Short mmCIF file of C-alpha atoms in Angstrom, two decimals:
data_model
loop_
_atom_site.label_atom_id
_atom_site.label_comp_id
_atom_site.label_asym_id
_atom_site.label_seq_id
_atom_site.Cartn_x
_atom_site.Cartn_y
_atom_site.Cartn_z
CA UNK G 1 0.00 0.00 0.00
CA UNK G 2 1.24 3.31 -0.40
CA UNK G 3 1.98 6.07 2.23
CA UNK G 4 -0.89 7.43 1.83
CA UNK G 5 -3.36 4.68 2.24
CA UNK G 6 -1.30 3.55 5.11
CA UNK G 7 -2.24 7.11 6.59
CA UNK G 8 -5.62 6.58 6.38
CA UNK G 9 -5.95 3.23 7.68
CA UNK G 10 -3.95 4.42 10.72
CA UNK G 11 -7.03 7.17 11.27
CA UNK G 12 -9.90 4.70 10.51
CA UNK G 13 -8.05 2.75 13.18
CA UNK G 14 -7.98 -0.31 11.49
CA UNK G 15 -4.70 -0.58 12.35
CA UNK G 16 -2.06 1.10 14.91
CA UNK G 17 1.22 2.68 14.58
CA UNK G 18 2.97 0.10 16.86
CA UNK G 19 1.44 -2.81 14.03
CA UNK G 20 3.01 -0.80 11.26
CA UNK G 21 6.03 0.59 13.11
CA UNK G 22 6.57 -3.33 14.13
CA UNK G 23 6.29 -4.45 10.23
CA UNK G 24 8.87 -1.93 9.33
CA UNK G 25 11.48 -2.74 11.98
CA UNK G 26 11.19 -6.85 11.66
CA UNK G 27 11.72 -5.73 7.39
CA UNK G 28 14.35 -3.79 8.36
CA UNK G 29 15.82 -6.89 10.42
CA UNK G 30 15.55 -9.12 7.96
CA UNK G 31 16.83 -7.38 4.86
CA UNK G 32 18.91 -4.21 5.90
CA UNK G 33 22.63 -5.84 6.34
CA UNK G 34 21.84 -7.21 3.04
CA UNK G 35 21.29 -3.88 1.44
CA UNK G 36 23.15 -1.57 3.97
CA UNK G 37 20.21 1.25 3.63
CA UNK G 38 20.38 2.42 6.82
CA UNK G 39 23.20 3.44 9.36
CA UNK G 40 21.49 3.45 12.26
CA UNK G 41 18.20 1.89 13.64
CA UNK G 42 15.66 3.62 16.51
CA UNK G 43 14.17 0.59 17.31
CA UNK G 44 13.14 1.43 21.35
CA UNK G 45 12.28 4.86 20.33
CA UNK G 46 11.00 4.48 17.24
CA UNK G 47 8.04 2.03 19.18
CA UNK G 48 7.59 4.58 21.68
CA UNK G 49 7.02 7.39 19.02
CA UNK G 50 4.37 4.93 17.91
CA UNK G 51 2.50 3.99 21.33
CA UNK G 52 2.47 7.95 21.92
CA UNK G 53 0.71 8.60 18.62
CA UNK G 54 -1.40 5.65 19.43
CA UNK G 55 -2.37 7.04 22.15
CA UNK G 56 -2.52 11.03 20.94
CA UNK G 57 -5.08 9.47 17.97
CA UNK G 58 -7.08 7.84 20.83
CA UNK G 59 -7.91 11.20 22.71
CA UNK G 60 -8.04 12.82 19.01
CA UNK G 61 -5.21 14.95 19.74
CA UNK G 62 -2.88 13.23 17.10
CA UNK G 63 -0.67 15.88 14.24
CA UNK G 64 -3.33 16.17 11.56
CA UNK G 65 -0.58 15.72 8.55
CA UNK G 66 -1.38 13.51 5.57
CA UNK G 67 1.27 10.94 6.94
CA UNK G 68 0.14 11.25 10.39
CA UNK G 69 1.49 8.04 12.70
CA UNK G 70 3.64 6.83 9.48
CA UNK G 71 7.22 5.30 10.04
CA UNK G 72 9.88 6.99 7.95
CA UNK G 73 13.75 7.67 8.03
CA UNK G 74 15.81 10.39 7.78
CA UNK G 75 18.83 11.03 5.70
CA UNK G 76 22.25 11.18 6.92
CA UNK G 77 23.10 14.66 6.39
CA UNK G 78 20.00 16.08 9.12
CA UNK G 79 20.06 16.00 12.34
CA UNK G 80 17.86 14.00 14.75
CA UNK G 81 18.30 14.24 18.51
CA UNK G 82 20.18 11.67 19.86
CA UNK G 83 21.35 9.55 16.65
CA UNK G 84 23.98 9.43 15.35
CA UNK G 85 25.25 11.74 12.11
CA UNK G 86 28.62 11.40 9.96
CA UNK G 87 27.21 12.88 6.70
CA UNK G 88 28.99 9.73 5.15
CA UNK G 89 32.43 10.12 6.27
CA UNK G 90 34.96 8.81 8.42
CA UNK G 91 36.49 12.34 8.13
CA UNK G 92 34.02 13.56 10.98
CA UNK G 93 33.20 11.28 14.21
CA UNK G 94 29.78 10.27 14.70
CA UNK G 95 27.92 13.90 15.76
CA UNK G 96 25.12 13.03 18.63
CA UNK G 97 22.78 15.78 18.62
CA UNK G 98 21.11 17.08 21.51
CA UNK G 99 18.33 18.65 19.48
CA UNK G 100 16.64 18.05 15.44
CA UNK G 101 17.44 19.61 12.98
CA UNK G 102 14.71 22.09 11.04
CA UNK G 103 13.50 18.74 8.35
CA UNK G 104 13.49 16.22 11.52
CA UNK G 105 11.24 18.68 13.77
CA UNK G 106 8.74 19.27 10.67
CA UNK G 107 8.56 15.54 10.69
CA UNK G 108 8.16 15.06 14.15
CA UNK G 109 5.55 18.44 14.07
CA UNK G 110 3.67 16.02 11.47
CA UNK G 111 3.38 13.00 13.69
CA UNK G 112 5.87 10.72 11.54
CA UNK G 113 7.43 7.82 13.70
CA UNK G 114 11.48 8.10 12.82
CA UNK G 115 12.66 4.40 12.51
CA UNK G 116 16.65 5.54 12.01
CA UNK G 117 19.14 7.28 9.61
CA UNK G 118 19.36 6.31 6.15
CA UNK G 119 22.84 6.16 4.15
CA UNK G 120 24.15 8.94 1.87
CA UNK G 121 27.17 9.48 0.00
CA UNK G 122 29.87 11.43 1.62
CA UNK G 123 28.66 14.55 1.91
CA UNK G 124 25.83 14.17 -0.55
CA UNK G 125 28.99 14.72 -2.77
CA UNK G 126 28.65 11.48 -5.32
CA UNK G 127 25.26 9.99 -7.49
CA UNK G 128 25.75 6.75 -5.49
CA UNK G 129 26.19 5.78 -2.12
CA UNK G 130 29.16 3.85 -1.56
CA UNK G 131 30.47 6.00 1.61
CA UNK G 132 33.66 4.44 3.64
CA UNK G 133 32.09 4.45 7.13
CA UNK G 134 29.75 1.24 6.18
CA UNK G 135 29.20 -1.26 3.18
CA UNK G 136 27.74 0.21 -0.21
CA UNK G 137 23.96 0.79 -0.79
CA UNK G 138 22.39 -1.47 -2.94
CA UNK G 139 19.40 -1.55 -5.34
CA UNK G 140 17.08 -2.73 -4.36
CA UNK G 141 16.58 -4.51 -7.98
CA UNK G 142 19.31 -5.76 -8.23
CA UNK G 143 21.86 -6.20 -5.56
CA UNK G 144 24.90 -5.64 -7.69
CA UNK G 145 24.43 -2.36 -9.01
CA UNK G 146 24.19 1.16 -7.08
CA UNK G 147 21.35 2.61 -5.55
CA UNK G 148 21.97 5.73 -6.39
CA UNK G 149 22.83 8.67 -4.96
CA UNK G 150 23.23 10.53 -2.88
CA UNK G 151 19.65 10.03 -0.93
CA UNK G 152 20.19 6.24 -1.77
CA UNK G 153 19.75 4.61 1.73
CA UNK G 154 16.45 6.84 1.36
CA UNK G 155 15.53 5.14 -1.96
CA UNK G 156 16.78 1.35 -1.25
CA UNK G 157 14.18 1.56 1.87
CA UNK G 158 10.91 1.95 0.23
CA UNK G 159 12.30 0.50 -3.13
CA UNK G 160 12.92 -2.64 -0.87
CA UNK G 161 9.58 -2.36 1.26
CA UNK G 162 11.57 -1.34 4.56
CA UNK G 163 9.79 1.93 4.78
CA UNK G 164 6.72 3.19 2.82
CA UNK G 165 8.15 6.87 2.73
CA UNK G 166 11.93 8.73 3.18
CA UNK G 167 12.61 11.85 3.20
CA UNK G 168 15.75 12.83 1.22
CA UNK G 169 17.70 16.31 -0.38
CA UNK G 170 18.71 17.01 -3.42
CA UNK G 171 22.01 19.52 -4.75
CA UNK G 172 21.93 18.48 -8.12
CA UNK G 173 19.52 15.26 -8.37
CA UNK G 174 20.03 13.59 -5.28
CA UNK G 175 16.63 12.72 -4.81
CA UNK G 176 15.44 12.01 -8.49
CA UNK G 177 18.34 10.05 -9.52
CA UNK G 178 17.72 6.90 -7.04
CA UNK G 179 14.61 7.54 -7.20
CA UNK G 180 14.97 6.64 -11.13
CA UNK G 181 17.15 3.88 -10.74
CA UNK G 182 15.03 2.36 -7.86
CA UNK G 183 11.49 2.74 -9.30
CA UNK G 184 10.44 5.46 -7.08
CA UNK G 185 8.20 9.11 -7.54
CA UNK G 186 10.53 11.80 -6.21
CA UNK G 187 10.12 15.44 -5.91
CA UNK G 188 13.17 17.97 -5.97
CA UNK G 189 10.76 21.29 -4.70
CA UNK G 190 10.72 24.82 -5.68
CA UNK G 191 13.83 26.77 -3.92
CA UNK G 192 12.05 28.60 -1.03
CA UNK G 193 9.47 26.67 0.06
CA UNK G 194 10.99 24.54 2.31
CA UNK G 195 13.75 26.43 4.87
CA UNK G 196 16.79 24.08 4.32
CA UNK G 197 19.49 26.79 3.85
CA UNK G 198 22.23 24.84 5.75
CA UNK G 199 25.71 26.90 6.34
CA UNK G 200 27.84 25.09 4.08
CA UNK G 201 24.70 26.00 0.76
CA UNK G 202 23.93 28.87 1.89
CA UNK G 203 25.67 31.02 -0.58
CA UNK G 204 24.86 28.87 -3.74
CA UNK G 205 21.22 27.62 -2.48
CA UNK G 206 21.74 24.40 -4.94
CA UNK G 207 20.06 21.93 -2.22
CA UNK G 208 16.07 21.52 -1.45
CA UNK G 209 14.14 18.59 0.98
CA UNK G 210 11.43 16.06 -0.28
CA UNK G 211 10.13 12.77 -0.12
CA UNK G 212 11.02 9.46 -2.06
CA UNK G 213 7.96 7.44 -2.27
CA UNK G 214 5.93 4.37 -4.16
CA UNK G 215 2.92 7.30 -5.74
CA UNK G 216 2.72 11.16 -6.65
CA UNK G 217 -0.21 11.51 -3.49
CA UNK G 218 2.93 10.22 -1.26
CA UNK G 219 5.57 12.59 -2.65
CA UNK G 220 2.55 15.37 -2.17
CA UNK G 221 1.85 14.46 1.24
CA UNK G 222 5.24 14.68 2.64
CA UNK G 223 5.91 18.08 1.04
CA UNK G 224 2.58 19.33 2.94
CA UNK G 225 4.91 17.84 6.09
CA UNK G 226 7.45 19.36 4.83
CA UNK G 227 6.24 23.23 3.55
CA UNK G 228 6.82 26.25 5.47
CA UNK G 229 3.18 27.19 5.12
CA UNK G 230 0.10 24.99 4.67
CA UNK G 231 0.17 24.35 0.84
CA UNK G 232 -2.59 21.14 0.33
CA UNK G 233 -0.40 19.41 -2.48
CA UNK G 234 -2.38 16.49 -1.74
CA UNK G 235 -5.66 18.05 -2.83
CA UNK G 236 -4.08 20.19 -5.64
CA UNK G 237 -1.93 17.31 -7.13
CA UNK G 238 -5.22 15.37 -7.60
CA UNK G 239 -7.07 18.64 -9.56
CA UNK G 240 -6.96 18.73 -13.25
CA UNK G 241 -3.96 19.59 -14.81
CA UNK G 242 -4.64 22.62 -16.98
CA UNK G 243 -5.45 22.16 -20.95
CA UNK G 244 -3.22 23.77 -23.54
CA UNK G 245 0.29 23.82 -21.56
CA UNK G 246 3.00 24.15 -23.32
CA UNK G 247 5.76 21.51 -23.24
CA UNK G 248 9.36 20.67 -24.68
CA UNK G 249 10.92 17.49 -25.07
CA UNK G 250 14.48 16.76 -24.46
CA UNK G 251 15.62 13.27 -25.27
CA UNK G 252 19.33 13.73 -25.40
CA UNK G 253 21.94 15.58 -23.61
CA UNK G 254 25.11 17.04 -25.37
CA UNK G 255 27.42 15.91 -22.28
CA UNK G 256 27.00 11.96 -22.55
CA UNK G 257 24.85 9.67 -24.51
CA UNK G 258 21.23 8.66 -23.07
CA UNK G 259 20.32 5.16 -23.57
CA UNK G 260 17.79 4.69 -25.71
CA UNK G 261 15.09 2.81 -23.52
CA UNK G 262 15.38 5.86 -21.55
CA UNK G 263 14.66 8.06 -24.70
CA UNK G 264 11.39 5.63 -25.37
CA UNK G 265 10.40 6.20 -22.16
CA UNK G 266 10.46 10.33 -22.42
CA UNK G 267 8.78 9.89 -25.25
CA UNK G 268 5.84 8.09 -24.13
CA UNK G 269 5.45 10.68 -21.36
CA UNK G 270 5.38 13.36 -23.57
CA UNK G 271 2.92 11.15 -26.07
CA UNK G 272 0.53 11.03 -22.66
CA UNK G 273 0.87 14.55 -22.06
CA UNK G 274 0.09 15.63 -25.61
CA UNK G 275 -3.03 13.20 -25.86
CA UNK G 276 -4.20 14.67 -22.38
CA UNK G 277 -4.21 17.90 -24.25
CA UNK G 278 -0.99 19.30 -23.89
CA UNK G 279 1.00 20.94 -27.01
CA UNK G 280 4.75 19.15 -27.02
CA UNK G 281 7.64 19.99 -29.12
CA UNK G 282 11.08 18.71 -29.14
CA UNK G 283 13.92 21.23 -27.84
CA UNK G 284 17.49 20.87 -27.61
CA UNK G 285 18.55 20.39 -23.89
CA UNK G 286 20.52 23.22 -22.32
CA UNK G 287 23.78 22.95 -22.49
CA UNK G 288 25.52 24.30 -19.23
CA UNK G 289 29.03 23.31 -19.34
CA UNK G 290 30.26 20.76 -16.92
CA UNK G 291 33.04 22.73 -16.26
CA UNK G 292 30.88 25.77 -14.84
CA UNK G 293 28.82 23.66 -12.59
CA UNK G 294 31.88 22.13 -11.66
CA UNK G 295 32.77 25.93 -10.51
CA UNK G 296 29.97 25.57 -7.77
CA UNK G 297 30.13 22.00 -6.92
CA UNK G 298 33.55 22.19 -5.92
CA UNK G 299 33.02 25.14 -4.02
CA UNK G 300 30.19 23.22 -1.86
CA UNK G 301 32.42 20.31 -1.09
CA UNK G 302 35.04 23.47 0.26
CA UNK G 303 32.59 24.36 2.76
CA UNK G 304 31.57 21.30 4.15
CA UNK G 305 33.20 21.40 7.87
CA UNK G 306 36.24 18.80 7.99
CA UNK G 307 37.75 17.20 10.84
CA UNK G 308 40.31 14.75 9.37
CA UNK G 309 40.48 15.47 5.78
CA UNK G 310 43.34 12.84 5.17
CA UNK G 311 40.15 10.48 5.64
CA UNK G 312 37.95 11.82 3.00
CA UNK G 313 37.62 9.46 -0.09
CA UNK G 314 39.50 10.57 -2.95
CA UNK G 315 36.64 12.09 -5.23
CA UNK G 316 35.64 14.29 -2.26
CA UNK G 317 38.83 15.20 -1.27
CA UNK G 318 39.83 16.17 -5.05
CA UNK G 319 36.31 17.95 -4.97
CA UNK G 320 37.63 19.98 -1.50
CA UNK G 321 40.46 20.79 -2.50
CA UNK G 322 39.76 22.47 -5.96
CA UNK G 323 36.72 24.53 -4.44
CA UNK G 324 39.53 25.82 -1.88
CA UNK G 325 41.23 27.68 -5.21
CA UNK G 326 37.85 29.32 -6.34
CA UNK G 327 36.15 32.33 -4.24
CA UNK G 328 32.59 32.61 -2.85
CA UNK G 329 31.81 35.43 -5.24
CA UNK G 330 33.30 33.61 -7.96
CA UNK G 331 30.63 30.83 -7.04
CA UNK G 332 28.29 32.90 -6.61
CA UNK G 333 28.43 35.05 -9.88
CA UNK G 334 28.52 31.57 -11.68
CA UNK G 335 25.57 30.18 -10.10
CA UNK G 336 23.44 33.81 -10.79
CA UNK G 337 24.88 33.78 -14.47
CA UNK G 338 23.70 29.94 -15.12
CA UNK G 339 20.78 30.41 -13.13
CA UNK G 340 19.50 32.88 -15.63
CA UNK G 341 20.68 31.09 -18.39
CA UNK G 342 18.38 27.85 -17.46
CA UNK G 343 15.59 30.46 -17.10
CA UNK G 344 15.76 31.65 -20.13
CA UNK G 345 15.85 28.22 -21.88
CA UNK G 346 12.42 27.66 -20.15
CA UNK G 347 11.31 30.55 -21.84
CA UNK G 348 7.64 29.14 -24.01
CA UNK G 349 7.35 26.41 -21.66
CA UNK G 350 5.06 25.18 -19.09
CA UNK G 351 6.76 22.05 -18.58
CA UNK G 352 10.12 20.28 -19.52
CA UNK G 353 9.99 16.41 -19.96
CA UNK G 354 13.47 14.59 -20.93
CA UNK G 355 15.02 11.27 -18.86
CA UNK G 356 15.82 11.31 -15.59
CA UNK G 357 19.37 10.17 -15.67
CA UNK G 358 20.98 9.38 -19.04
CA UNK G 359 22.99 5.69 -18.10
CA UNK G 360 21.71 2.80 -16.26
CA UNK G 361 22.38 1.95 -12.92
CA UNK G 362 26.39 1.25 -12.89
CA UNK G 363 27.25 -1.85 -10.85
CA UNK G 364 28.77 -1.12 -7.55
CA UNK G 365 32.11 0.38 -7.48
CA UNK G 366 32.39 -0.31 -11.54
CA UNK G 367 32.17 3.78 -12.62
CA UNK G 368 35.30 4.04 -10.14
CA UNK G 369 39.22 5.36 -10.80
CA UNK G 370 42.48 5.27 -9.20
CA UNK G 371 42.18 9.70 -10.37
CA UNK G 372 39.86 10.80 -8.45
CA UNK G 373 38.32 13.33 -11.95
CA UNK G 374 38.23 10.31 -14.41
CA UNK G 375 36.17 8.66 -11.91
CA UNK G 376 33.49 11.20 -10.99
CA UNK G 377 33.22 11.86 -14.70
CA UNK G 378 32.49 8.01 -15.55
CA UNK G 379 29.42 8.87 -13.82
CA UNK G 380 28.64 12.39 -15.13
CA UNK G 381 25.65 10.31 -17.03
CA UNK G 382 23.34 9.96 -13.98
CA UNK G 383 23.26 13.88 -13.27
CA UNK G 384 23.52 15.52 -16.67
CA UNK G 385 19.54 16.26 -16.83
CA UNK G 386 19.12 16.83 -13.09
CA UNK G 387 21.47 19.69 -11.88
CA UNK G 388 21.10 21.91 -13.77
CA UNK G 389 16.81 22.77 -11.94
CA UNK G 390 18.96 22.80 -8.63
CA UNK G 391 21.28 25.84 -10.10
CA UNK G 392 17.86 27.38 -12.05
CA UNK G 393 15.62 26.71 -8.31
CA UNK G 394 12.77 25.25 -10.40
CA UNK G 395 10.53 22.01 -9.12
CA UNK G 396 11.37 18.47 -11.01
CA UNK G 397 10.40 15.19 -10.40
CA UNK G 398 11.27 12.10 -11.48
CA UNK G 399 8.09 9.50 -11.96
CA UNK G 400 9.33 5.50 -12.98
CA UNK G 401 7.88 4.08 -16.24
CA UNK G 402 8.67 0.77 -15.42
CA UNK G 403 11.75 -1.73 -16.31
CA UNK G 404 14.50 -1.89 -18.63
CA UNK G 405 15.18 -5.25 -20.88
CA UNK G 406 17.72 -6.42 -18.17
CA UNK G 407 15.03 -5.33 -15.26
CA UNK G 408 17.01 -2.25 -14.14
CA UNK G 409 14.04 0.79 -13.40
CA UNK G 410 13.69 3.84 -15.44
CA UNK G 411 13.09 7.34 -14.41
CA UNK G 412 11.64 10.63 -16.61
CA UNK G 413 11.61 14.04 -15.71
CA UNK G 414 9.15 16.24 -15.24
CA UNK G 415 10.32 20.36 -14.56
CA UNK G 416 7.99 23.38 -13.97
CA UNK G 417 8.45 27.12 -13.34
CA UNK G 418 9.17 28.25 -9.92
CA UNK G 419 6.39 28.08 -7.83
CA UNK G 420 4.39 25.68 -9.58
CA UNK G 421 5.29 22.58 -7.84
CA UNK G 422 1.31 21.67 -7.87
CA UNK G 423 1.73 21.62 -11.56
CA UNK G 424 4.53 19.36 -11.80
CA UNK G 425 2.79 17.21 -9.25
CA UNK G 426 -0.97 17.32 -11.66
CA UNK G 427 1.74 16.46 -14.95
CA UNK G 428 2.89 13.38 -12.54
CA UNK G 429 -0.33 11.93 -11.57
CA UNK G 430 -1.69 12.63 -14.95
CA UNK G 431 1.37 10.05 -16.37
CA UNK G 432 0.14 7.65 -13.46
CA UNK G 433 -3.22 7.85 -13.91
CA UNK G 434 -2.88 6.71 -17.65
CA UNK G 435 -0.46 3.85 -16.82
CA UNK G 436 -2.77 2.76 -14.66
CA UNK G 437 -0.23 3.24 -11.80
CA UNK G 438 3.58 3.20 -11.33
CA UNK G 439 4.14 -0.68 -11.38
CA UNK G 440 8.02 -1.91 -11.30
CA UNK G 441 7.39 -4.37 -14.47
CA UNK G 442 6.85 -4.98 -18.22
CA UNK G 443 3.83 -6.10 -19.83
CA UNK G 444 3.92 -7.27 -23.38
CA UNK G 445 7.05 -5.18 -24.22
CA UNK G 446 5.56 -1.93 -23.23
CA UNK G 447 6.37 0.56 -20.38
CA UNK G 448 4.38 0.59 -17.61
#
């Protein structure tokens, strides 16, 4: 079931948040040292988080969120109070907190039961999540190949059934790329709407906090948990989407080659959205240099806080240590000056559809190099069409469209303006809606 319907079984009361918060931690028992998804697991707390909202909904006092009473996990680079946080790296010793973070108190203000911390990449730095402090992340697909990055602990769990919502971040697809490569519905917001300016962003503003889940209601429902203002996503993402919108098509990227069940893919979304009533045309996709976004990912990785940088892994440390030679403004002026250009691009569009990620899921540790810059850039492929909405601030989401010949998941994009994350979310649930819902299989050849 999804998120969702799990919600509102818990407030019929045909079932409790100790029953579900028990499912989820005997799942997690059996299957997480097999998939390494999370790093650490609440198990006493997260049951009494449950018995309290148990008894909360009993006096009708329970938070009146959308996911109300539902068991989720937070990623590795937030705070909770009291568990443990490395961001990924054995270059900082594991950080108790004594209070949550901004994301982990909007959680707790919506009555979600925390079940642990989920993995990330070192520092959110990498597309997968192979970090040093613990084994690598795997998909939950197939068990050889990455699960994506760098929210991929968040993705492997409800890929793999061990939550049925995460929440995750995103700095330049971090939430939409395992989210495409596990068969999930994830939403990179609208810059703004959710206060996650940490110190080491705040400059560059790349990064922005959603949900990974199974359907679009899900990802909608955890941004209501999420928003700094009551928005409704749930009710708006199931309105109409509008008649007439204007949308480009982008099947290939001029940085890497896409593979071409991805393309097929795009193209059926944008076949759905033109027979819903939407006008499409193909476009060329943007092309922002890799060496100017390089300019302000490098410069993120340089503000990160470091205790022990001689135990960084050597894509992060090469990433450190070339931000250190370029200035904040310099960042900053390059971020403004591709920001606008992205903009512009959008310019006679409602709505941008291309893939997700242009390669397939790489196998685990397979894209990596003994130089540090040939292996980051044997996997430029999975972020080519997703940073460049974190530079611009606009809302994407990825939505799956089932399985690949060799039963690896694929992901397509959605974008909107800024501000119009209800839009994106209608575009989503109008693709679901006519595949008769996000299943993780083929039927008769076909995406579905």
């Amino acid at each position: 079931m999804s998120a969702a319907d799990q919600a509102r079984l818990l407030q019929s009361g045909e079932v409790s948040a100790l029953e579900l918060t028990n499912l989820y931690l005997k799942r997690i028992a059996q299957s997480n040292d097999a998939l390494s998804a999370f790093t650490y697991v609440a198990h006493r707390r997260a049951k009494r988080s449950a018995k309290l909202w148990d008894r909360s909904h009993k006096k009708g006092d329970a938070p009146k969120s959308p996911l109300s009473g539902i068991p989720t996990g937070v990623k590795d680079l937030a705070f909770v109070r009291a568990m443990p946080t490395r961001f990924g790296s054995r270059a900082v010793p594991p950080i108790s907190p004594v209070s949550d973070g901004l994301v982990t108190k909007r959680i707790r203000a919506g009555g979600m039961v925390i079940a642990g911390k989920l993995t990330t990449s070192e520092f959110g730095a990498m597309p997968v999540t192979e970090p040093d402090t613990q084994p690598p992340t795997r998909n939950a697909f197939n068990t050889e190949h990455t699960s994506g990055g760098s929210s991929g602990g968040s993705a492997t769990a409800v890929a793999a059934g061990l939550l049925p919502i995460a929440q995750g971040s995103d700095g330049a697809g971090s939430i939409r790329i395992p989210s495409a490569l596990q068969h999930l519905v994830g939403l990179k917001p609208s810059r703004g709407l959710i206060s996650h300016v940490t110190p080491v962003d705040r400059g560059l503003r790349l990064s922005s906090v959603g949900g990974l889940g199974k359907t679009v209601e899900d990802v909608a429902a955890f941004l209501d948990v999420l928003s700094d203002w009551p928005q409704d996503f749930v009710g708006r993402c199931h309105r109409d989407l509008p008649k007439g919108l204007r949308v480009k098509l982008s099947t290939e990227s001029p940085l890497c080659a896409t593979s071409p069940e991805y393309q097929a893919a795009t193209e059926k979304v944008a076949t759905i959205l033109e027979d819903y009533g939407c006008s499409v045309s193909p476009a060329p996709w943007p092309e922002v240099n890799l060496e100017e976004f390089l300019v302000l990912w490098k410069r993120l990785m340089a503000n990160a806080p470091m205790v022990m940088e001689s135990r960084l892994q050597p894509i992060t440390a090469w990433l450190r240590q070339e931000g250190k030679k370029i200035s904040r403004d310099e960042s900053v002026t390059m971020r403004i000056r591709l920001e606008q250009y992205i903009l512009d691009s959008f310019e006679g569009a409602d709505l941008w559809v291309s893939p997700t990620v242009a390669m397939k899921a790489p196998r685990i540790g397979a894209w990596n190099d003994p130089d540090p810059e040939t292996g980051f850039r044997n996997i430029l492929g999975l972020g080519v069409y997703t940073a460049g909405y974190n530079v611009s601030g606009q809302p994407a989401i990825s939505v799956p469209m089932g399985l690949c010949e060799d039963g690896l998941p694929i992901g397509v994009q959605i974008a909107g303006h800024i501000g119009r994350d209800a839009q994106v979310l209608q575009a989503a649930r109008v693709i679901e809606q006519a595949v008769g819902g996000f299943r993780n299989e083929r039927i008769d050849g076909a995406f579905c």
